[in-house]
């Protein structure tokens, strides 16, 4: 057991106490009890950072060794970058939530879910075992589901929670399938060992399947096109949750997965096409849709989608510049997007609305919030100012996009088109960022009609976004502060080799990426000013082709379809069920007979038939057929009696005296019973007309069953007496062992006495059942 | 002989199954009776017919019919009798409670 194990499990253990804290001191906000834990973990991860960048940490803990599933942890640069984000932003979010959530909320629930989530996230990034990773992966889905539905009295929160769970769990399950294949192909479930077997994986015929399944999991989690639809609906969660889960951590789990496996997968062209293609598409689609939104958090959600797409695209490029850019942007995005969500929460909290159409002129009321928003949005837009970290990573994106041609023949073929997508996405990013700042904060304050009177947020609420925004500027000014210690090890663990990690503070004026940035800024300003003209375009695209419609339609038609199928099959009519059973019996057995069993008749050992035996057979057969057509009660019973006595006569012919006796007695009693019952039952009138199709089905099925039984009986004789019968033993020992000369009776009570005992039990039960049915009901009727 | 009895058993099965698909409860019960007759004849036939004397030991006889199927059928006759009588009373009860003996109209009662 290593300290890393403790670090992963500690929040989970601590979650057990969150509810207790919430009940124990109602006057103190529960968040204060929770806050020290992520802070402590953050300090721990900082302290092991220098050591890990030299030599990664590995520790093993047996869990299910027989299945090769062990709780192995592996901390390298990439894992630590994520761990620091999780614990660092986690601390800030908890601090923020202390001021955001009122003590009247269900705080115990909130912090329990949040701590479970933190544990799960740390588990994902630090696990070295595929299946342990999957376990934590699903734990994030579940805790995220609980957090989105935190205000579960709202319909929209429940809808959003359900949608996100359905999509991310579908992705998670397909990922599990890929993990099974991966561990089968490579013979190990350790991610480190598995990544070294690039050739084995890439040359395996299952590789495309594995890749697609694993990417489905990653794309669903990281809200990539077309699985992005759950993220905007997840905005019903409390804002600290949106800031933490849906901008900084959980949505990056998919990125982590792609980054982690890219060492093995990068040489594959399919990996490049899928990851880059989906990434670029998501970048453009997300930023295009973000401009349309009117809700602050919805804009941020689509913006997150588009930024994640950009990082995904860079991971797909696979060049060392691109990977460095991706890692850098993962860090940067967490800083500015986290602060933006918190700012959106502040605006919501202080004005009572998040609708951007109602917000106007907040600059005078909330100067500090406005400053924070200004820096964060400009950083997100990548405004060409080198004090913003977003600008630096966007430059790296452009650099990587323009240099793509060096990477390989396929990359060279698509290289000319990639910057077009990159620039298109960035123009819209620029436009919505400007919209996000200028619309709520500028303009005349008189127009405003806010639900609450707006004023500056309390200091405590501003601490967390201030720290993040300070990071934006510090990293923007001195990128190499983190480049050496944090980004370099992360890049190296993705690439699996040495990386060049000098981030230039300023590239100079005349290079392609900078010119592209200027182009983006100019075009972005134009789009911002003429955004009203775009309305027509949004009606055409997405128009009716939106993913939400598809998802809702899919869920609806699944439910409607299955209830229709159920309604058709589960009619409630016993006859229908019986017919279904018979159709399968006739179909399956009939097919097997026709297909597998050539009929050959063997008549050498068969007994001959006398004329009186023919007569009995004929009588039984006729009476059986006649029962179908009789509608008179007494006649029906008599015919049934004829059948029964006929069978008894057959038993006499076949030298079975005990059977004949029993059959005679029982037939008599049965007929008596029938007579007794029929006296209380209504007359059997001629039945009404049945639908002809039902009549035909009834005839076909019964004839089918009869033919199958007859054919099975006849064809079973061709096996003859292949094996010696056990009856010889019974005949031999009936007297010597059983002391009886009637062999049938000896078998019944000596050799196979258990059958007889249970048969007596059956009779007894039937008698008790009949007694109860008659007596108990009679008593009820008397009352 | 065996072929003839097999065909008879098939006929009994066909009539039994046909009656099971009828609308009246009593016809359904009669269908089960016919089915059990068919099954008994089938078991007996499978052991081979008329190959010797009844299985009552006697020093002068050397060839007996197979006693095991007879024992099995004896058990089965008793069990199917138990089930048939139970079904009959059940049908009677059903008619008394829900006032119909039409299988299609049996859709549960209100006090369920």
CSV table of C-alpha atoms in Angstrom, one decimal, chain A residues 320-700:
chain,number,residue,atom,x,y,z
A,320,UNK,CA,5.5,16.8,-30.4
A,321,UNK,CA,4.4,20.5,-30.9
A,322,UNK,CA,0.8,19.4,-31.0
A,323,UNK,CA,1.0,17.2,-27.9
A,324,UNK,CA,2.7,20.0,-26.0
A,325,UNK,CA,-0.1,22.4,-27.2
A,326,UNK,CA,-2.7,19.9,-26.1
A,327,UNK,CA,-1.2,19.5,-22.7
A,328,UNK,CA,-0.8,23.2,-22.3
A,329,UNK,CA,-4.3,23.9,-23.4
A,330,UNK,CA,-5.7,21.3,-21.0
A,331,UNK,CA,-4.1,23.2,-18.2
A,332,UNK,CA,-5.1,26.6,-19.6
A,333,UNK,CA,-8.7,25.7,-20.4
A,334,UNK,CA,-9.1,24.5,-16.8
A,335,UNK,CA,-8.0,27.8,-15.5
A,336,UNK,CA,-10.0,30.2,-17.7
A,337,UNK,CA,-13.1,28.0,-18.1
A,338,UNK,CA,-13.2,27.2,-14.3
A,339,UNK,CA,-13.2,31.0,-13.6
A,340,UNK,CA,-15.8,31.7,-16.2
A,341,UNK,CA,-18.2,29.3,-14.8
A,342,UNK,CA,-17.7,30.7,-11.3
A,343,UNK,CA,-18.3,34.2,-12.7
A,344,UNK,CA,-21.5,33.0,-14.4
A,345,UNK,CA,-22.5,31.6,-11.1
A,346,UNK,CA,-21.8,35.0,-9.4
A,347,UNK,CA,-23.9,36.9,-12.0
A,348,UNK,CA,-26.7,34.4,-11.6
A,349,UNK,CA,-26.4,34.6,-7.8
A,350,UNK,CA,-26.3,38.4,-7.6
A,351,UNK,CA,-28.8,39.3,-10.4
A,352,UNK,CA,-31.2,36.4,-10.3
A,353,UNK,CA,-30.9,35.5,-14.0
A,354,UNK,CA,-28.5,33.9,-16.4
A,355,UNK,CA,-30.4,35.0,-19.5
A,356,UNK,CA,-27.9,37.1,-21.5
A,357,UNK,CA,-30.7,39.0,-23.1
A,358,UNK,CA,-31.7,40.5,-19.7
A,359,UNK,CA,-28.2,41.3,-18.5
A,360,UNK,CA,-27.0,44.8,-19.4
A,361,UNK,CA,-24.5,47.3,-18.0
A,362,UNK,CA,-23.2,45.2,-15.1
A,363,UNK,CA,-19.8,46.9,-15.3
A,364,UNK,CA,-20.8,49.6,-12.9
A,365,UNK,CA,-22.3,47.2,-10.4
A,366,UNK,CA,-19.7,44.5,-10.5
A,367,UNK,CA,-16.3,45.9,-11.4
A,368,UNK,CA,-14.2,43.1,-10.0
A,369,UNK,CA,-16.4,40.4,-11.6
A,370,UNK,CA,-16.2,42.3,-14.9
A,371,UNK,CA,-12.4,42.4,-14.7
A,372,UNK,CA,-12.2,38.7,-14.1
A,373,UNK,CA,-14.5,38.0,-16.9
A,374,UNK,CA,-12.6,40.3,-19.3
A,375,UNK,CA,-9.3,38.5,-18.7
A,376,UNK,CA,-10.9,35.0,-18.8
A,377,UNK,CA,-12.9,35.6,-22.0
A,378,UNK,CA,-10.0,37.3,-23.8
A,379,UNK,CA,-7.8,34.3,-22.9
A,380,UNK,CA,-10.5,31.9,-24.2
A,381,UNK,CA,-10.8,33.9,-27.4
A,382,UNK,CA,-7.0,33.9,-27.9
A,383,UNK,CA,-6.8,37.6,-28.3
A,384,UNK,CA,-3.3,38.3,-29.4
A,385,UNK,CA,-2.0,39.6,-26.2
A,386,UNK,CA,0.8,37.7,-24.6
A,387,UNK,CA,-0.4,38.1,-21.1
A,388,UNK,CA,-3.1,35.6,-21.7
A,389,UNK,CA,-2.3,31.9,-21.6
A,390,UNK,CA,-5.1,31.0,-24.0
A,391,UNK,CA,-3.4,33.0,-26.7
A,392,UNK,CA,-0.2,31.0,-26.3
A,393,UNK,CA,-1.8,27.6,-26.5
A,394,UNK,CA,-3.9,28.8,-29.5
A,395,UNK,CA,-0.7,29.9,-31.2
A,396,UNK,CA,0.6,26.4,-30.6
A,397,UNK,CA,-2.5,24.9,-32.1
A,398,UNK,CA,-2.0,27.0,-35.3
A,399,UNK,CA,1.6,26.1,-35.4
A,400,UNK,CA,0.8,22.4,-35.1
A,401,UNK,CA,-1.9,22.7,-37.7
A,402,UNK,CA,0.3,24.4,-40.2
A,403,UNK,CA,3.2,22.0,-39.6
A,404,UNK,CA,1.1,18.9,-39.9
A,405,UNK,CA,2.5,18.1,-43.4
A,406,UNK,CA,5.8,16.9,-41.9
A,407,UNK,CA,4.2,14.0,-40.0
A,408,UNK,CA,3.4,11.5,-42.7
A,409,UNK,CA,1.8,11.0,-46.1
A,410,UNK,CA,-1.8,10.9,-45.0
A,411,UNK,CA,-1.2,13.9,-42.7
A,412,UNK,CA,0.4,15.8,-45.6
A,413,UNK,CA,-2.6,15.0,-47.8
A,414,UNK,CA,-5.1,16.6,-45.4
A,415,UNK,CA,-2.7,19.3,-44.1
A,416,UNK,CA,-3.9,22.1,-46.4
A,417,UNK,CA,-7.4,21.8,-45.1
A,418,UNK,CA,-6.8,21.5,-41.4
A,419,UNK,CA,-6.0,25.2,-40.8
A,420,UNK,CA,-9.2,26.2,-42.5
A,421,UNK,CA,-11.2,24.3,-39.9
A,422,UNK,CA,-9.0,25.6,-37.1
A,423,UNK,CA,-9.4,29.2,-38.2
A,424,UNK,CA,-13.2,28.8,-38.8
A,425,UNK,CA,-13.7,27.4,-35.3
A,426,UNK,CA,-11.5,30.1,-33.8
A,427,UNK,CA,-13.4,32.9,-35.5
A,428,UNK,CA,-16.6,31.8,-33.8
A,429,UNK,CA,-14.7,31.2,-30.5
A,430,UNK,CA,-13.6,34.8,-30.7
A,431,UNK,CA,-17.1,36.0,-31.5
A,432,UNK,CA,-18.9,34.3,-28.7
A,433,UNK,CA,-16.1,35.2,-26.2
A,434,UNK,CA,-16.7,38.9,-27.1
A,435,UNK,CA,-20.4,38.3,-26.8
A,436,UNK,CA,-19.9,36.7,-23.4
A,437,UNK,CA,-18.1,39.8,-22.1
A,438,UNK,CA,-19.6,42.8,-23.8
A,439,UNK,CA,-23.2,41.9,-23.8
A,440,UNK,CA,-23.8,41.5,-20.0
A,441,UNK,CA,-21.2,44.1,-18.8
A,442,UNK,CA,-21.6,47.0,-21.2
A,443,UNK,CA,-24.5,49.1,-22.3
A,444,UNK,CA,-26.7,51.4,-20.3
A,445,UNK,CA,-27.8,50.2,-16.9
A,446,UNK,CA,-31.2,51.8,-17.1
A,447,UNK,CA,-32.5,49.2,-19.5
A,448,UNK,CA,-31.8,46.5,-17.1
A,449,UNK,CA,-34.6,44.8,-15.2
A,450,UNK,CA,-33.0,42.3,-13.0
A,451,UNK,CA,-35.0,40.0,-10.7
A,452,UNK,CA,-32.6,41.0,-7.9
A,453,UNK,CA,-30.9,44.3,-7.4
A,454,UNK,CA,-27.4,43.7,-8.7
A,455,UNK,CA,-24.3,44.3,-6.6
A,456,UNK,CA,-20.8,43.1,-6.3
A,457,UNK,CA,-20.4,39.5,-5.0
A,458,UNK,CA,-19.1,38.8,-1.5
A,459,UNK,CA,-15.3,38.6,-1.2
A,460,UNK,CA,-15.3,34.9,-0.5
A,461,UNK,CA,-17.0,34.1,-3.7
A,462,UNK,CA,-14.4,36.1,-5.6
A,463,UNK,CA,-11.4,34.3,-4.2
A,464,UNK,CA,-11.5,31.2,-6.4
A,465,UNK,CA,-12.0,32.9,-9.7
A,466,UNK,CA,-9.4,35.5,-8.8
A,467,UNK,CA,-6.8,32.8,-8.2
A,468,UNK,CA,-7.7,31.2,-11.5
A,469,UNK,CA,-7.5,34.4,-13.4
A,470,UNK,CA,-4.2,35.3,-11.7
A,471,UNK,CA,-3.0,31.9,-13.0
A,472,UNK,CA,-4.1,32.9,-16.5
A,473,UNK,CA,-1.9,36.0,-16.4
A,474,UNK,CA,1.0,34.4,-14.6
A,475,UNK,CA,1.1,31.5,-17.0
A,476,UNK,CA,0.6,33.9,-19.9
A,477,UNK,CA,3.6,36.0,-18.9
A,478,UNK,CA,5.9,33.2,-17.7
A,479,UNK,CA,4.8,30.0,-19.5
A,480,UNK,CA,8.1,28.4,-18.7
A,481,UNK,CA,7.3,28.3,-15.0
A,482,UNK,CA,5.2,25.3,-15.6
A,483,UNK,CA,6.7,24.2,-18.9
A,484,UNK,CA,9.7,22.4,-17.3
A,485,UNK,CA,8.2,20.9,-14.3
A,486,UNK,CA,4.6,20.1,-15.4
A,487,UNK,CA,4.1,20.2,-19.1
A,488,UNK,CA,7.4,18.5,-20.2
A,489,UNK,CA,6.9,15.3,-18.1
A,490,UNK,CA,3.2,15.1,-19.3
A,491,UNK,CA,4.2,15.5,-22.9
A,492,UNK,CA,6.9,13.0,-22.5
A,493,UNK,CA,4.6,10.4,-21.0
A,494,UNK,CA,2.3,10.9,-24.0
A,495,UNK,CA,5.0,10.7,-26.6
A,496,UNK,CA,7.0,8.1,-24.8
A,497,UNK,CA,10.2,10.1,-25.6
A,498,UNK,CA,12.0,13.3,-25.0
A,499,UNK,CA,10.0,16.4,-25.9
A,500,UNK,CA,11.1,20.0,-26.8
A,501,UNK,CA,9.1,22.1,-24.4
A,502,UNK,CA,10.3,25.7,-24.8
A,503,UNK,CA,7.2,27.8,-25.1
A,504,UNK,CA,8.0,31.0,-26.7
A,505,UNK,CA,6.7,34.0,-24.9
A,506,UNK,CA,6.6,36.0,-28.2
A,507,UNK,CA,7.0,34.6,-31.6
A,508,UNK,CA,7.6,37.9,-33.4
A,509,UNK,CA,5.3,39.6,-35.8
A,510,UNK,CA,5.7,38.0,-39.1
A,511,UNK,CA,5.0,34.3,-38.8
A,512,UNK,CA,2.1,32.3,-40.0
A,513,UNK,CA,0.4,31.5,-36.7
A,514,UNK,CA,0.5,35.1,-35.5
A,515,UNK,CA,-1.0,36.2,-38.8
A,516,UNK,CA,-3.7,33.6,-38.4
A,517,UNK,CA,-4.4,34.9,-35.0
A,518,UNK,CA,-4.8,38.4,-36.3
A,519,UNK,CA,-7.1,37.1,-39.1
A,520,UNK,CA,-9.2,35.3,-36.5
A,521,UNK,CA,-9.4,38.5,-34.4
A,522,UNK,CA,-10.5,40.6,-37.3
A,523,UNK,CA,-13.0,38.1,-38.6
A,524,UNK,CA,-14.3,37.4,-35.1
A,525,UNK,CA,-15.0,41.1,-34.5
A,526,UNK,CA,-16.9,41.2,-37.8
A,527,UNK,CA,-18.9,38.1,-36.9
A,528,UNK,CA,-19.7,39.6,-33.5
A,529,UNK,CA,-21.1,42.8,-35.0
A,530,UNK,CA,-23.1,41.0,-37.6
A,531,UNK,CA,-24.3,38.1,-35.4
A,532,UNK,CA,-27.9,39.0,-35.9
A,533,UNK,CA,-27.6,38.3,-39.6
A,534,UNK,CA,-26.6,34.7,-38.8
A,535,UNK,CA,-30.1,33.9,-37.5
A,536,UNK,CA,-31.1,32.6,-40.9
A,537,UNK,CA,-28.2,30.3,-41.0
A,538,UNK,CA,-29.0,28.7,-37.6
A,539,UNK,CA,-32.5,27.9,-39.0
A,540,UNK,CA,-30.9,25.9,-41.8
A,541,UNK,CA,-28.1,24.3,-39.7
A,542,UNK,CA,-28.7,22.7,-37.3
A,543,UNK,CA,-32.4,23.4,-38.0
A,544,UNK,CA,-34.1,20.1,-37.7
A,545,UNK,CA,-31.0,18.0,-37.8
A,546,UNK,CA,-29.9,18.6,-34.2
A,547,UNK,CA,-28.5,15.8,-32.1
A,548,UNK,CA,-31.0,16.5,-29.3
A,549,UNK,CA,-33.9,15.7,-31.6
A,550,UNK,CA,-32.1,12.5,-32.7
A,551,UNK,CA,-31.5,11.5,-29.1
A,552,UNK,CA,-35.0,12.2,-27.9
A,553,UNK,CA,-36.4,10.5,-30.9
A,554,UNK,CA,-34.2,7.5,-30.3
A,555,UNK,CA,-35.2,7.2,-26.6
A,556,UNK,CA,-38.9,7.8,-27.5
A,557,UNK,CA,-39.0,5.3,-30.3
A,558,UNK,CA,-37.2,2.7,-28.2
A,559,UNK,CA,-39.8,3.0,-25.5
A,560,UNK,CA,-42.7,3.2,-27.9
A,561,UNK,CA,-41.3,0.4,-30.0
A,562,UNK,CA,-40.7,-2.0,-27.0
A,563,UNK,CA,-44.2,-1.3,-25.6
A,564,UNK,CA,-45.7,-2.0,-29.0
A,565,UNK,CA,-43.8,-5.3,-29.3
A,566,UNK,CA,-44.9,-6.1,-25.8
A,567,UNK,CA,-48.4,-5.2,-26.5
A,568,UNK,CA,-48.4,-7.5,-29.5
A,569,UNK,CA,-46.9,-10.5,-27.8
A,570,UNK,CA,-48.3,-10.1,-24.2
A,571,UNK,CA,-52.0,-10.1,-25.2
A,572,UNK,CA,-53.1,-11.6,-21.9
A,573,UNK,CA,-54.8,-14.4,-23.7
A,574,UNK,CA,-53.7,-17.9,-22.6
A,575,UNK,CA,-54.6,-19.3,-26.0
A,576,UNK,CA,-52.2,-16.9,-27.7
A,577,UNK,CA,-49.3,-17.9,-25.4
A,578,UNK,CA,-50.1,-21.5,-25.9
A,579,UNK,CA,-50.0,-21.0,-29.6
A,580,UNK,CA,-46.7,-19.3,-29.5
A,581,UNK,CA,-45.3,-22.2,-27.6
A,582,UNK,CA,-46.7,-24.6,-30.1
A,583,UNK,CA,-45.4,-22.7,-33.1
A,584,UNK,CA,-41.9,-22.9,-31.7
A,585,UNK,CA,-42.4,-26.6,-30.8
A,586,UNK,CA,-43.6,-27.5,-34.2
A,587,UNK,CA,-41.1,-25.3,-36.0
A,588,UNK,CA,-38.0,-26.3,-34.1
A,589,UNK,CA,-38.7,-30.0,-33.6
A,590,UNK,CA,-40.2,-30.3,-37.1
A,591,UNK,CA,-37.1,-28.6,-38.7
A,592,UNK,CA,-34.8,-30.9,-36.7
A,593,UNK,CA,-36.7,-34.0,-37.9
A,594,UNK,CA,-36.7,-32.9,-41.5
A,595,UNK,CA,-33.1,-31.8,-41.4
A,596,UNK,CA,-31.3,-34.3,-39.3
A,597,UNK,CA,-33.3,-37.5,-39.1
A,598,UNK,CA,-33.8,-39.5,-42.3
A,599,UNK,CA,-36.8,-41.6,-41.8
A,600,UNK,CA,-36.1,-45.2,-42.2
A,601,UNK,CA,-38.5,-47.8,-41.1
A,602,UNK,CA,-37.6,-51.1,-39.6
A,603,UNK,CA,-40.3,-53.6,-39.2
A,604,UNK,CA,-38.5,-56.8,-38.4
A,605,UNK,CA,-38.9,-56.8,-34.6
A,606,UNK,CA,-42.4,-55.4,-34.5
A,607,UNK,CA,-45.4,-57.2,-33.1
A,608,UNK,CA,-48.3,-58.1,-35.3
A,609,UNK,CA,-51.8,-56.7,-35.0
A,610,UNK,CA,-54.9,-58.8,-34.6
A,611,UNK,CA,-58.3,-57.7,-35.9
A,612,UNK,CA,-59.8,-57.1,-32.5
A,613,UNK,CA,-56.8,-54.9,-31.7
A,614,UNK,CA,-57.5,-52.9,-34.8
A,615,UNK,CA,-61.0,-52.5,-33.6
A,616,UNK,CA,-59.9,-51.1,-30.2
A,617,UNK,CA,-57.4,-48.7,-31.9
A,618,UNK,CA,-60.1,-47.6,-34.3
A,619,UNK,CA,-62.6,-46.9,-31.5
A,620,UNK,CA,-60.1,-44.9,-29.4
A,621,UNK,CA,-59.1,-42.9,-32.4
A,622,UNK,CA,-62.7,-42.2,-33.5
A,623,UNK,CA,-63.7,-41.2,-30.0
A,624,UNK,CA,-60.8,-38.8,-29.7
A,625,UNK,CA,-61.7,-37.1,-33.0
A,626,UNK,CA,-65.4,-37.0,-32.0
A,627,UNK,CA,-64.7,-35.1,-28.8
A,628,UNK,CA,-63.7,-32.1,-31.0
A,629,UNK,CA,-67.1,-31.8,-32.5
A,630,UNK,CA,-69.5,-32.6,-29.6
A,631,UNK,CA,-71.2,-29.7,-27.9
A,632,UNK,CA,-73.4,-31.7,-25.6
A,633,UNK,CA,-72.1,-32.1,-22.1
A,634,UNK,CA,-73.2,-35.6,-21.2
A,635,UNK,CA,-72.2,-37.0,-24.6
A,636,UNK,CA,-68.8,-35.5,-24.3
A,637,UNK,CA,-68.2,-37.2,-21.0
A,638,UNK,CA,-69.3,-40.5,-22.3
A,639,UNK,CA,-67.0,-40.2,-25.3
A,640,UNK,CA,-64.1,-39.4,-23.0
A,641,UNK,CA,-65.1,-42.4,-21.0
A,642,UNK,CA,-64.9,-44.5,-24.2
A,643,UNK,CA,-61.4,-43.3,-24.8
A,644,UNK,CA,-60.3,-44.1,-21.3
A,645,UNK,CA,-61.8,-47.6,-21.2
A,646,UNK,CA,-60.4,-48.2,-24.7
A,647,UNK,CA,-56.9,-47.4,-23.3
A,648,UNK,CA,-57.6,-49.8,-20.4
A,649,UNK,CA,-58.5,-52.5,-22.9
A,650,UNK,CA,-55.2,-51.8,-24.8
A,651,UNK,CA,-53.4,-52.3,-21.5
A,652,UNK,CA,-55.0,-55.7,-21.2
A,653,UNK,CA,-53.9,-56.6,-24.7
A,654,UNK,CA,-50.4,-55.5,-24.0
A,655,UNK,CA,-50.1,-57.7,-20.9
A,656,UNK,CA,-50.2,-55.0,-18.3
A,657,UNK,CA,-52.8,-56.1,-15.7
A,658,UNK,CA,-51.9,-53.5,-13.1
A,659,UNK,CA,-52.2,-50.7,-15.6
A,660,UNK,CA,-55.5,-51.9,-16.8
A,661,UNK,CA,-56.9,-52.1,-13.3
A,662,UNK,CA,-55.7,-48.6,-12.4
A,663,UNK,CA,-56.9,-47.2,-15.6
A,664,UNK,CA,-60.4,-48.6,-15.2
A,665,UNK,CA,-60.8,-47.3,-11.7
A,666,UNK,CA,-59.4,-43.9,-12.4
A,667,UNK,CA,-61.4,-43.5,-15.6
A,668,UNK,CA,-64.5,-44.3,-13.6
A,669,UNK,CA,-63.7,-41.8,-11.0
A,670,UNK,CA,-62.7,-39.2,-13.5
A,671,UNK,CA,-66.0,-39.6,-15.4
A,672,UNK,CA,-67.8,-39.3,-12.1
A,673,UNK,CA,-65.9,-36.1,-11.3
A,674,UNK,CA,-66.7,-34.7,-14.7
A,675,UNK,CA,-70.4,-35.4,-14.2
A,676,UNK,CA,-70.2,-33.7,-10.8
A,677,UNK,CA,-68.6,-30.6,-12.2
A,678,UNK,CA,-70.7,-30.4,-15.3
A,679,UNK,CA,-73.8,-30.1,-13.3
A,680,UNK,CA,-72.5,-26.8,-12.0
A,681,UNK,CA,-71.1,-25.5,-15.2
A,682,UNK,CA,-73.1,-23.8,-18.0
A,683,UNK,CA,-74.1,-25.7,-21.1
A,684,UNK,CA,-71.6,-26.0,-23.9
A,685,UNK,CA,-73.4,-24.2,-26.7
A,686,UNK,CA,-72.1,-24.2,-30.1
A,687,UNK,CA,-69.2,-21.8,-30.0
A,688,UNK,CA,-69.4,-18.6,-32.0
A,689,UNK,CA,-67.6,-18.2,-35.3
A,690,UNK,CA,-63.9,-17.9,-34.9
A,691,UNK,CA,-61.7,-15.8,-37.2
A,692,UNK,CA,-60.8,-18.2,-40.0
A,693,UNK,CA,-57.1,-17.5,-39.5
A,694,UNK,CA,-57.3,-18.7,-35.9
A,695,UNK,CA,-59.2,-21.8,-36.9
A,696,UNK,CA,-56.6,-22.6,-39.5
A,697,UNK,CA,-53.8,-22.0,-37.1
A,698,UNK,CA,-55.5,-24.2,-34.5
A,699,UNK,CA,-55.9,-27.1,-37.0
A,700,UNK,CA,-52.4,-26.7,-38.4
